[in-house]
Coordinates of C-alpha atoms in Angstrom, one line a residue:
M580 CA 4.9 40.0 2.4
T581 CA 8.0 40.4 0.2
I582 CA 9.9 37.3 -0.9
D583 CA 12.6 37.9 1.6
L584 CA 10.1 38.0 4.5
N585 CA 8.5 34.9 3.1
L586 CA 11.8 33.0 3.2
L587 CA 12.6 34.2 6.8
V588 CA 9.2 32.9 7.9
L589 CA 9.6 29.8 6.1
L590 CA 13.1 29.2 7.7
L591 CA 11.7 29.8 11.1
A592 CA 8.6 27.5 10.3
L593 CA 10.8 24.8 9.2
L594 CA 12.8 25.0 12.4
L595 CA 9.7 25.2 14.6
D596 CA 8.1 22.1 12.9
R597 CA 11.1 20.1 13.2
I598 CA 11.3 20.7 16.9
L599 CA 7.5 20.6 17.9
G600 CA 5.7 18.8 15.0
D601 CA 2.0 18.5 15.4
P602 CA 1.1 18.9 19.1
Q603 CA -1.8 16.5 19.8
W604 CA -2.8 18.4 22.9
L605 CA -3.8 21.3 20.5
W606 CA -5.4 19.4 17.8
S607 CA -7.5 17.4 20.3
R608 CA -9.1 20.6 21.4
V609 CA -9.4 22.5 18.1
P610 CA -9.8 21.5 14.5
H611 CA -6.6 21.2 12.5
P612 CA -6.8 23.6 9.3
V613 CA -6.5 20.7 7.0
A614 CA -9.5 19.1 8.8
I615 CA -11.4 22.3 8.0
F616 CA -10.3 22.1 4.4
G617 CA -11.5 18.5 4.3
A618 CA -14.9 19.4 5.7
V619 CA -15.4 22.1 2.9
I620 CA -14.2 19.6 0.3
S621 CA -16.6 17.0 1.7
Y622 CA -19.5 19.6 1.5
A623 CA -18.8 20.2 -2.2
D624 CA -18.6 16.5 -2.8
Q625 CA -22.1 16.0 -1.2
Q626 CA -23.7 18.9 -3.1
L627 CA -22.1 18.5 -6.5
N628 CA -21.5 14.8 -7.0
P629 CA -24.8 13.0 -6.9
S630 CA -24.8 9.5 -8.6
S631 CA -27.8 10.7 -10.7
L632 CA -25.5 12.9 -12.9
T633 CA -23.8 11.8 -16.0
G634 CA -20.1 11.5 -16.1
H635 CA -19.6 14.6 -18.1
Q636 CA -21.8 16.7 -15.7
R637 CA -19.8 15.3 -12.8
R638 CA -16.6 16.2 -14.4
M639 CA -17.8 19.7 -15.1
N640 CA -19.0 20.1 -11.5
G641 CA -15.5 18.8 -10.2
V642 CA -13.9 21.5 -12.3
A643 CA -16.3 24.2 -10.9
A644 CA -15.8 22.9 -7.2
I645 CA -12.0 22.8 -7.3
L646 CA -11.8 26.3 -8.7
A647 CA -14.2 27.6 -6.1
L648 CA -12.3 25.8 -3.3
L649 CA -9.0 27.3 -4.7
L650 CA -10.4 30.8 -4.8
L651 CA -11.8 30.4 -1.4
A652 CA -8.3 29.2 -0.2
V653 CA -6.5 32.1 -1.7
A654 CA -8.9 34.6 -0.2
A655 CA -8.5 33.0 3.2
G656 CA -4.7 33.2 2.9
F657 CA -4.9 36.8 1.8
V658 CA -7.1 37.7 4.8
F659 CA -4.7 36.0 7.2
N660 CA -1.8 37.8 5.6
R661 CA -3.3 41.2 5.9
F662 CA -4.5 40.4 9.4
F663 CA -0.9 39.4 10.6
A664 CA 0.6 42.5 8.9
L665 CA -1.3 44.6 11.5
F666 CA 1.0 43.3 14.2
G667 CA 4.4 43.8 13.1
L668 CA 6.9 41.5 14.6
G669 CA 4.2 39.8 16.4
G670 CA 2.4 39.1 13.2
I671 CA 5.6 37.6 11.6
L672 CA 5.6 35.2 14.6
L673 CA 2.0 34.3 14.2
E674 CA 2.5 33.7 10.5
T675 CA 5.5 31.5 11.3
G676 CA 3.3 29.4 13.7
L677 CA 0.6 29.0 11.0
V678 CA 3.1 28.0 8.2
A679 CA 4.6 25.5 10.5
I680 CA 1.2 23.8 11.0
F681 CA 1.1 23.1 7.2
L682 CA 4.5 21.3 7.3
A683 CA 4.9 17.7 8.1
Q684 CA 8.6 17.2 8.9
K685 CA 8.6 15.8 12.4
S686 CA 5.1 14.2 12.3
L687 CA 6.1 12.4 9.1
A688 CA 9.4 11.2 10.6
D689 CA 7.6 10.1 13.9
H690 CA 5.0 8.2 12.1
V691 CA 7.4 6.4 9.7
A692 CA 10.0 5.6 12.5
A693 CA 7.1 4.1 14.5
V694 CA 6.6 1.4 11.9
A695 CA 10.1 0.2 12.5
V696 CA 9.7 0.3 16.3
A697 CA 6.3 -1.6 16.0
L698 CA 7.9 -4.4 13.8
R699 CA 10.8 -4.9 16.4
E700 CA 8.6 -4.7 19.5
E701 CA 5.1 -6.2 18.2
G702 CA 6.1 -8.2 15.2
L703 CA 4.3 -8.3 11.9
A704 CA 0.9 -7.5 13.3
G705 CA 2.3 -4.3 15.0
G706 CA 4.0 -3.3 11.9
R707 CA 0.9 -3.7 9.9
A708 CA -1.1 -1.6 12.2
A709 CA 1.5 1.1 12.2
V710 CA 1.9 1.4 8.5
A711 CA -1.8 1.4 8.1
R712 CA -1.8 4.8 9.6
I713 CA 0.2 6.3 6.8
V714 CA -0.5 4.3 3.7
G715 CA -3.7 3.3 1.8
R716 CA -2.9 -0.2 0.8
D717 CA -4.5 -3.3 2.5
P718 CA -2.2 -4.0 5.4
E719 CA -3.3 -7.6 5.8
T720 CA -1.8 -8.3 2.5
L721 CA 1.7 -7.0 3.5
D722 CA 4.5 -9.2 4.6
E723 CA 7.3 -7.7 6.7
P724 CA 9.4 -6.6 3.7
A725 CA 6.2 -5.1 2.1
V726 CA 5.6 -3.3 5.2
C727 CA 9.0 -1.8 5.3
R728 CA 8.8 -0.8 1.6
A729 CA 5.4 0.9 2.2
A730 CA 6.8 2.9 5.0
I731 CA 9.9 4.0 2.9
E732 CA 7.7 4.9 -0.1
S733 CA 5.4 6.9 2.2
L734 CA 8.4 8.7 3.6
A735 CA 9.8 9.7 0.4
E736 CA 6.5 10.7 -1.3
N737 CA 5.3 12.7 1.6
F738 CA 8.7 14.5 1.9
S739 CA 7.7 15.8 -1.5
D740 CA 4.2 16.8 -1.0
G741 CA 4.1 17.4 2.7
V742 CA 7.3 19.4 3.2
V743 CA 8.9 20.4 -0.1
A744 CA 5.8 21.4 -2.1
P745 CA 4.2 23.6 0.7
A746 CA 7.6 25.3 1.3
I747 CA 7.9 26.2 -2.4
W748 CA 4.3 27.5 -2.7
Y749 CA 4.8 29.6 0.5
A750 CA 8.2 31.0 -0.4
I751 CA 6.9 32.3 -3.8
F752 CA 3.2 33.1 -3.2
G753 CA 3.0 33.5 0.6
L754 CA -0.1 32.3 2.5
P755 CA -2.5 32.6 -0.5
G756 CA -0.2 30.2 -2.3
L757 CA 0.3 27.9 0.7
F758 CA -3.5 27.7 1.4
A759 CA -4.3 27.0 -2.3
Y760 CA -1.7 24.2 -2.4
K761 CA -2.9 22.5 0.8
M762 CA -6.5 22.7 -0.3
L763 CA -5.7 21.3 -3.7
N764 CA -3.5 18.4 -2.1
T765 CA -6.3 17.6 0.4
A766 CA -8.9 17.6 -2.4
D767 CA -6.7 15.1 -4.4
S768 CA -6.3 12.8 -1.5
M769 CA -10.2 12.9 -0.9
I770 CA -11.6 12.9 -4.4
G771 CA -8.6 12.5 -6.8
H772 CA -8.6 8.7 -7.0
R773 CA -10.0 6.5 -9.7
S774 CA -13.0 4.9 -8.0
E775 CA -16.3 4.9 -9.8
K776 CA -17.5 7.8 -7.6
Y777 CA -14.5 10.0 -8.2
I778 CA -13.0 9.2 -11.6
D779 CA -15.0 12.1 -13.1
F780 CA -15.7 14.5 -10.1
G781 CA -12.1 14.3 -9.0
W782 CA -10.4 14.5 -12.4
A783 CA -9.7 18.2 -12.2
A784 CA -8.3 18.0 -8.6
A785 CA -6.0 15.1 -9.5
R786 CA -4.7 16.8 -12.8
L787 CA -4.1 20.2 -11.0
D788 CA -2.4 18.4 -8.0
D789 CA 0.0 16.7 -10.5
V790 CA 0.9 20.2 -11.9
A791 CA 1.3 21.7 -8.4
N792 CA 3.6 19.0 -7.2
W793 CA 5.8 18.9 -10.4
P794 CA 8.5 21.2 -9.2
A795 CA 8.7 19.8 -5.6
A796 CA 9.0 16.1 -6.9
R797 CA 12.0 17.1 -8.9
L798 CA 13.6 19.3 -6.2
S799 CA 13.1 16.4 -3.8
I800 CA 15.5 14.3 -5.8
L801 CA 18.3 16.7 -5.2
L802 CA 17.4 17.1 -1.5
I803 CA 17.2 13.4 -0.9
A804 CA 20.5 13.0 -2.7
A805 CA 22.1 15.6 -0.5
G806 CA 20.6 13.9 2.6
A807 CA 22.1 10.7 1.4
W808 CA 25.5 12.2 0.9
I809 CA 25.4 13.6 4.4
R810 CA 24.2 10.2 6.2
R811 CA 25.5 7.6 3.8
G812 CA 28.4 9.1 1.6
T813 CA 29.1 9.9 -1.9
S814 CA 28.1 6.6 -3.5
A815 CA 24.6 6.7 -1.9
C816 CA 24.3 10.3 -3.2
R817 CA 25.2 9.3 -6.7
E818 CA 22.9 6.3 -6.7
A819 CA 20.0 8.5 -5.5
I820 CA 20.3 10.6 -8.5
R821 CA 21.0 7.8 -11.1
V822 CA 18.1 5.7 -9.9
A823 CA 15.8 8.7 -9.9
M824 CA 16.7 9.7 -13.4
R825 CA 16.4 6.0 -14.5
D826 CA 13.1 4.7 -12.7
G827 CA 11.4 7.9 -11.5
G828 CA 9.0 7.6 -14.4
L829 CA 8.0 4.0 -13.8
H830 CA 5.5 5.1 -11.1
R831 CA 1.8 5.6 -12.2
S832 CA 2.1 9.1 -10.7
P833 CA 3.9 11.7 -12.7
N834 CA 5.5 12.8 -9.5
S835 CA 5.5 10.3 -6.7
G836 CA 8.1 8.0 -8.4
R837 CA 10.7 10.7 -8.4
P838 CA 11.5 10.9 -4.6
E839 CA 10.7 7.2 -4.3
A840 CA 13.3 6.4 -6.8
A841 CA 15.8 8.7 -5.2
M842 CA 15.2 7.2 -1.8
A843 CA 15.5 3.7 -3.3
G844 CA 18.9 4.4 -4.8
A845 CA 20.1 6.1 -1.5
L846 CA 19.2 2.9 0.4
N847 CA 20.0 0.4 -2.3
V848 CA 16.5 -1.3 -1.9
Q849 CA 13.7 -2.1 -4.2
L850 CA 10.4 -0.1 -4.0
A851 CA 6.9 0.0 -5.4
G852 CA 6.1 -3.1 -7.6
P853 CA 2.7 -4.9 -7.3
R854 CA 0.5 -4.0 -4.3
I855 CA -3.2 -4.2 -3.3
Y856 CA -5.6 -1.1 -2.7
G857 CA -9.1 -1.8 -1.5
G858 CA -8.9 -5.4 -2.8
V859 CA -7.6 -4.4 -6.1
L860 CA -4.1 -5.4 -7.4
V861 CA -2.1 -2.5 -8.8
T862 CA 0.7 -3.9 -11.0
E863 CA 3.7 -1.7 -11.4
P864 CA 7.4 -2.4 -12.2
M865 CA 9.8 -2.4 -9.2
I866 CA 11.7 0.9 -8.7
N867 CA 15.5 0.1 -8.5
N868 CA 15.0 -3.5 -9.5
P869 CA 18.8 -4.3 -9.2
G870 CA 18.6 -3.2 -5.4
R871 CA 18.1 -5.5 -2.5
D872 CA 14.7 -7.3 -2.7
V873 CA 14.2 -7.6 1.0
A874 CA 13.7 -4.3 3.0
T875 CA 14.0 -4.3 6.7
S876 CA 13.2 -2.2 9.7
G877 CA 16.8 -1.0 9.5
D878 CA 16.1 0.3 6.1
I879 CA 13.2 2.3 7.5
E880 CA 15.5 3.8 10.2
D881 CA 18.2 4.5 7.5
G882 CA 15.4 6.2 5.4
V883 CA 14.4 8.4 8.2
S884 CA 18.0 9.5 8.8
V885 CA 18.4 10.5 5.2
Y886 CA 15.0 12.3 5.3
Q887 CA 16.0 14.3 8.3
A888 CA 19.2 15.2 6.6
S889 CA 17.3 16.3 3.6
C890 CA 15.1 18.4 5.7
M891 CA 18.1 20.2 7.1
V892 CA 19.4 20.9 3.6
L893 CA 16.0 22.3 2.7
A894 CA 16.4 24.7 5.7
G895 CA 19.9 25.5 4.6
V896 CA 18.8 26.3 1.1
T897 CA 16.0 28.5 2.5
F898 CA 18.5 30.4 4.6
G899 CA 20.9 30.8 1.6
L900 CA 18.1 32.2 -0.6
F901 CA 17.1 34.6 2.2
L902 CA 20.6 36.0 2.4
C903 CA 20.5 36.4 -1.4
F904 CA 17.3 38.4 -1.2
L905 CA 18.3 40.7 1.7

């Protein structure tokens, strides 16, 4: 497809995903494409990452594995693209449905909003259970403000790598680019962390994922600021940009801190700071330290509102670019 058709498909996919999200009736019957990617990554891990190898050997195997996985993803994207091209308008609709599957607009908003609902209806225990579905930190270590911060951080970070990044990669490179990005992002989540088992084998996946997400993390700042302007006014928009520029680099990730800082500024709340993953304390400075130090379920709902407006802006930008390329 040409870039104008990519933009048209992306616009339709954004609208479709915003309305339908991830239908559970479908994924309870057939495997989600990301689950298929995960199975392939798991197979590569089992075959190429035995504990008997040295760290250098595991790192080299990790490089070979991620390159092979990316080539496989690009090839699969090319095959699907050529197959859909056989059906004309029907193929465009099929590709729209496939692209929508790889976006996370509605499902992310639903999962994060569910944390606020659980806190209000079931108390701290319910909030911990709800937030444990979307974050990796130990839920039992979280008090109510920490549960709220975790939900808002997940919302901001996943806006970047679950919505904006796949949109960028599809708009520019079509299905091969989208499939490659989702394979890489899935690999990073599975093998890209710094545990003893994966610090070497997952090194290449983690570094490449940092590169792949760099543009989306920066664009997310502007989109969140625009969403804040729509929902909360000029001051929130200005604070989103100011805090992102000042504190975006405080996060251990070169990318995650950018949208998190923008959201922290938009909501005037502190995010990040010390937290526990797998029993290990991760010490980081607070993002937006001058902001409110007690996040609430209302802040989660305000964050979801800003996020939804940001998604709307992303669709508007896509439409504008489509008109420019006509």
